[in-house]
Coordinates of C-alpha atoms in Angstrom, one line a residue:
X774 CA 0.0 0.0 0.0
X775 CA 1.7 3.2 -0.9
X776 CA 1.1 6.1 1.1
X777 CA 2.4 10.0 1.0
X778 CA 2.5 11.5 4.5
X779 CA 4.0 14.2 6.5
X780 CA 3.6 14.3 10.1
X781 CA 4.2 16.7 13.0
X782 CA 5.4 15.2 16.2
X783 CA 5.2 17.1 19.6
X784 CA 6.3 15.5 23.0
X785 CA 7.1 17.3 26.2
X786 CA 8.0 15.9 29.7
X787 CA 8.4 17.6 32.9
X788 CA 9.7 16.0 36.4
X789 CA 9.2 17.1 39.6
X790 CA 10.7 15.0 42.8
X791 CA 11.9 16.5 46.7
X792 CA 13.7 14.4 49.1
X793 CA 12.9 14.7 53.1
X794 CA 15.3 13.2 55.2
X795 CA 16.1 12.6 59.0
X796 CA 19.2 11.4 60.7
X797 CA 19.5 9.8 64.3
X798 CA 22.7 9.0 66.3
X799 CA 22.3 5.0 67.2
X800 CA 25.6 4.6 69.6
X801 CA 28.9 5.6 69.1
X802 CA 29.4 4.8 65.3
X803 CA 25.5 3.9 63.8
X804 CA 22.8 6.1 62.7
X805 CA 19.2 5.7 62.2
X806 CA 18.0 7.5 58.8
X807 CA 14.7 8.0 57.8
X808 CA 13.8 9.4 54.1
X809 CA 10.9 10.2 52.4
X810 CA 10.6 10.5 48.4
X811 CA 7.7 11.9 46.6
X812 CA 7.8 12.3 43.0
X813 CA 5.4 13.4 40.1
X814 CA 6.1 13.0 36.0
X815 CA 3.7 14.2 33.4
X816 CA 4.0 13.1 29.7
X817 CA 2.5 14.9 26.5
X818 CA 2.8 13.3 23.1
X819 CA 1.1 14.9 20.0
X820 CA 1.6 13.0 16.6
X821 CA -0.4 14.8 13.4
X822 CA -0.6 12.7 10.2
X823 CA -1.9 14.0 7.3
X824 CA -2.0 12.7 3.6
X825 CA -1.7 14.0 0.2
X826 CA -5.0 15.7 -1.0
X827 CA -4.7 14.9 -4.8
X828 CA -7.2 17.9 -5.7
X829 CA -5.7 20.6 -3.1
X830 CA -1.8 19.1 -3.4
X831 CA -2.0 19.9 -0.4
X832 CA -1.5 17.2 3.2
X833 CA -4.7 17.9 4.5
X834 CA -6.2 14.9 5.2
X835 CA -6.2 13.9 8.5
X836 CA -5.0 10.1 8.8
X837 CA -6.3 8.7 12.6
X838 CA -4.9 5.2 12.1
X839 CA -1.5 7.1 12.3
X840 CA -2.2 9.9 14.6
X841 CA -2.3 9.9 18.2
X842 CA -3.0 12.3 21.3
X843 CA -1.8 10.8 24.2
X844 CA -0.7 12.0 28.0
X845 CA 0.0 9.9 30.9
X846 CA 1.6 10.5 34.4
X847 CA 3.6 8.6 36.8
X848 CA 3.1 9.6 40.6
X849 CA 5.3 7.5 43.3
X850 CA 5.3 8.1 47.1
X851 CA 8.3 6.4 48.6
X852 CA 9.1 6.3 52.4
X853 CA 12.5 4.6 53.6
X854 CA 14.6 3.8 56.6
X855 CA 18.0 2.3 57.0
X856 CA 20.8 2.0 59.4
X857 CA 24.4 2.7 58.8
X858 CA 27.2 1.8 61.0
X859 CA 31.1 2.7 60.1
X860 CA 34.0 2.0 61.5
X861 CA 37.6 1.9 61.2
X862 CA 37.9 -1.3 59.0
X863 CA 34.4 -1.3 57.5
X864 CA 31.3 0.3 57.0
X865 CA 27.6 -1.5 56.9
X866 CA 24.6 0.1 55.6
X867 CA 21.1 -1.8 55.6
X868 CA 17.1 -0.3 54.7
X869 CA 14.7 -0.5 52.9
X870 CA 11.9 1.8 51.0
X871 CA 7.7 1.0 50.4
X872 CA 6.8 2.6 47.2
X873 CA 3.6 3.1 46.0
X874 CA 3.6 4.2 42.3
X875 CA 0.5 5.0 40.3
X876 CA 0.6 5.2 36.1
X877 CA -2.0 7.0 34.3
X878 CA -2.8 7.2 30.5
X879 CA -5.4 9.4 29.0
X880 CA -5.7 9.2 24.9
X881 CA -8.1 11.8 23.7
X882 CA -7.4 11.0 19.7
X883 CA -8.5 9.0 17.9
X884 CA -10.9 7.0 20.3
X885 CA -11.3 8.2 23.9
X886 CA -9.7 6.1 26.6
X887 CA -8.4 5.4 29.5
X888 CA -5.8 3.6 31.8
X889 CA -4.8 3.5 35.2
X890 CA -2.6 1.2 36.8
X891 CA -1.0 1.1 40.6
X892 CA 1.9 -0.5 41.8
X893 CA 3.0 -1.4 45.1
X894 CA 6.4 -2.4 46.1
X895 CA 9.2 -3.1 49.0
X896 CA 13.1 -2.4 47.9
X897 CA 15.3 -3.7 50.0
X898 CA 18.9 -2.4 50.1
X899 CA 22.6 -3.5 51.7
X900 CA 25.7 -2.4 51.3
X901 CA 29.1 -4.0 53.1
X902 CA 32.5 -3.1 52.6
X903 CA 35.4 -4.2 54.6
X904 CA 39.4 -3.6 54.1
X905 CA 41.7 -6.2 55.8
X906 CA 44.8 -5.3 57.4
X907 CA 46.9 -7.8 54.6
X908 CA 45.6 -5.4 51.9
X909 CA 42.7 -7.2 51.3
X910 CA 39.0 -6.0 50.4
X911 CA 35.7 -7.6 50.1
X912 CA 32.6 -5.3 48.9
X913 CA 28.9 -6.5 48.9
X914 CA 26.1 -4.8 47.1
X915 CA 22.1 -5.6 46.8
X916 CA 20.0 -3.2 45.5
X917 CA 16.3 -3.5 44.2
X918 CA 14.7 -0.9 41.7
X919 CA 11.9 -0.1 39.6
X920 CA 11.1 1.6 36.4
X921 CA 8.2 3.1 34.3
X922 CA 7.6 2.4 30.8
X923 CA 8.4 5.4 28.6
X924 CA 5.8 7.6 27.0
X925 CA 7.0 6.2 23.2
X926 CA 6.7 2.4 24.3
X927 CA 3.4 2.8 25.9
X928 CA 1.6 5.1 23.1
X929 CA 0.2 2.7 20.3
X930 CA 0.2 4.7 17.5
X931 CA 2.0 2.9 14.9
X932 CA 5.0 4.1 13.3
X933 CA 5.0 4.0 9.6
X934 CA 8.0 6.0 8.9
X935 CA 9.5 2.7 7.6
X936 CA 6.9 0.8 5.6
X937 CA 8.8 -2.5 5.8
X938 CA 9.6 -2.5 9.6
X939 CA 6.2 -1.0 11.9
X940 CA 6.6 0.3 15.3
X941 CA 4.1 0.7 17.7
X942 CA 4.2 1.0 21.7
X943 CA 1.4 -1.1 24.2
X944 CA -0.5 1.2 26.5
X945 CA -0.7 -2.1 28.7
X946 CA 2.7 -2.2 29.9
X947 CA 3.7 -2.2 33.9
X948 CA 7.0 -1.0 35.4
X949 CA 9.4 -3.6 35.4
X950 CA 11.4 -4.7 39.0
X951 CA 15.2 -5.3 39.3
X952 CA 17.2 -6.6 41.5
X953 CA 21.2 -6.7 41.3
X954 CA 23.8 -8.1 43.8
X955 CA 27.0 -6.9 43.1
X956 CA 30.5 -8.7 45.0
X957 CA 33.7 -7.4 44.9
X958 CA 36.7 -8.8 46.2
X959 CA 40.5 -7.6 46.0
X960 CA 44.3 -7.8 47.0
X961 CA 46.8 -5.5 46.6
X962 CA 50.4 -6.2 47.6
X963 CA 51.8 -2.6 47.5
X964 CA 55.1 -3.5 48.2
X965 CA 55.8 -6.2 45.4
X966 CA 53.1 -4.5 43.4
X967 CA 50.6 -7.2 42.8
X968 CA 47.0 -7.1 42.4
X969 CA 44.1 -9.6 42.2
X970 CA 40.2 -8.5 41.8
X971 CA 37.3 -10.5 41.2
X972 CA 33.8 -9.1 40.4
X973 CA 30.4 -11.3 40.4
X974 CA 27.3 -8.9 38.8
X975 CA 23.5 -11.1 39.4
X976 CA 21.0 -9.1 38.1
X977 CA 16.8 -10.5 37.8
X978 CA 14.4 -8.3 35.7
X979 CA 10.6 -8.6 36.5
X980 CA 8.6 -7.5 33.6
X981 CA 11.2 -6.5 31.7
X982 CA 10.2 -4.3 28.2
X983 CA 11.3 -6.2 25.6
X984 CA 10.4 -6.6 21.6
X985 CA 8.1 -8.4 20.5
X986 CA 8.0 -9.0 16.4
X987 CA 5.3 -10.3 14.3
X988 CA 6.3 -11.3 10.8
X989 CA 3.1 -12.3 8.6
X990 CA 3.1 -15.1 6.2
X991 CA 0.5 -13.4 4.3
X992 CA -1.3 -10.2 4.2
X993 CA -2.8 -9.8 7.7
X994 CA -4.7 -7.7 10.3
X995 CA -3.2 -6.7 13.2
X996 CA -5.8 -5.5 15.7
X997 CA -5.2 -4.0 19.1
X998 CA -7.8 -5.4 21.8
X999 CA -7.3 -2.2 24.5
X1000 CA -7.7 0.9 22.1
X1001 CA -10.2 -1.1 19.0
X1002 CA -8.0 -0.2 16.2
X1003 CA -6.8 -2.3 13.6
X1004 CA -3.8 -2.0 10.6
X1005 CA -2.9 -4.4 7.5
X1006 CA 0.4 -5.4 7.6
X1007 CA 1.3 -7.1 4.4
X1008 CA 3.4 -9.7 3.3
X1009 CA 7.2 -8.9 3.7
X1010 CA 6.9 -6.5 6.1
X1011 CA 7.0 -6.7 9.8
X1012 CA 5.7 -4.9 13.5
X1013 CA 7.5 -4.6 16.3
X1014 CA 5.5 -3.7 19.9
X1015 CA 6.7 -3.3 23.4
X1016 CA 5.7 -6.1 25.8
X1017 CA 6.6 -7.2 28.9

């Protein structure tokens, strides 16, 4: 199918976090810390197809398969508390944080609709690090995080700026969940000028966003069940969406 387009894309993002935090003595080397983490991002993304008017000349017509209006916003409260302890050999830090995250999604064009997901989570923290009088070190890390789809892999409009290889995002994505554990260890001889270090890096992905690519053996409709809309991809060509 051969189409002449122009389109007009317009996205904007804005971010707004603060960070409250308290501190308490705990003995003679720990301390008792107490943090709180709200945060608000709001998402704007405009895209304006038009075709080729064969009387006019002009690109007029409005295509709605390939145009979309779409906004969404991602509000997390997070609240936190560790304990940290140094001293002269090594330093220990432990907490953890509950987060509460909500996603909205409001497209107003082409079809009215919806979304709104929320997201509740505990992330756990440690961090160890000790240095041995024989030059010798040995650092532990485990962290836990999350993050929110981006506003081009969850708006579905397709992209068509490549006939042969479609793009579009999936409105029902959720933030993926990571956890990573990182161990260090090391020797340094300063004196002969040897050194040893071995790393281990674990890292587990929860909904992770990957790609997922549908290659037709024919001409085919694809059809998106959340937002109603269909598109022909034809024979050769291909669509790649976001999924977790």
């Amino acid at each position: 199918v051969r189409r002449d387009q122009r389109y007009d894309l317009y996205t904007n993002n804005n971010n707004l976090s603060a960070n409250l935090s308290y501190t308490e003595p705990i003995g003679k080397s720990g301390q008792l810390m107490l943090t709180y983490n709200p945060s608000v991002s709001k998402n704007v993304s405009d895209k304006d197809t038009r075709s080729l008017n064969s009387t006019t000349n002009e690109y007029n017509e409005i295509d709605t398969l390939f145009s979309s209006n779409y906004n969404n916003s991602y509000n997390t409260q997070r609240a936190g508390i560790s304990y940290r302890t140094n001293n002269k050999n090594s330093n220990f830090n432990v907490g953890g944080n509950v987060q509460q995250a909500t996603l909205n999604g409001v497209q107003v064009f082409p079809r009215n609709f919806n979304t709104s997901r929320s997201f509740y989570n505990i992330l756990p923290n440690l961090f160890y690090n000790h240095k041995y009088d024989d030059g010798r070190n040995l650092r532990i890390m485990y962290r836990t995080s999350t993050d929110v789809p981006s506003l081009s892999q969850l708006q579905n409009v397709i992209d068509i700026s490549n006939p042969i290889l479609l793009r579009t995002g999936n409105v029902s994505l959720n933030q993926t969940f990571e956890q990573r554990l990182i161990v260090r260890y090391g020797l340094t001889k300063s004196q002969s000028g040897k050194n040893f270090f071995l790393n281990m890096f674990i890292s587990n992905t929860n909904d992770y966003i990957a790609n997922a690519t549908y290659i037709p053996t024919q001409d085919s409709i694809f059809s998106d069940p959340v937002t109603n809309t269909s598109i022909l991809i034809n024979i050769g060509s291909q669509l790649s969406q976001n999924v977790n």
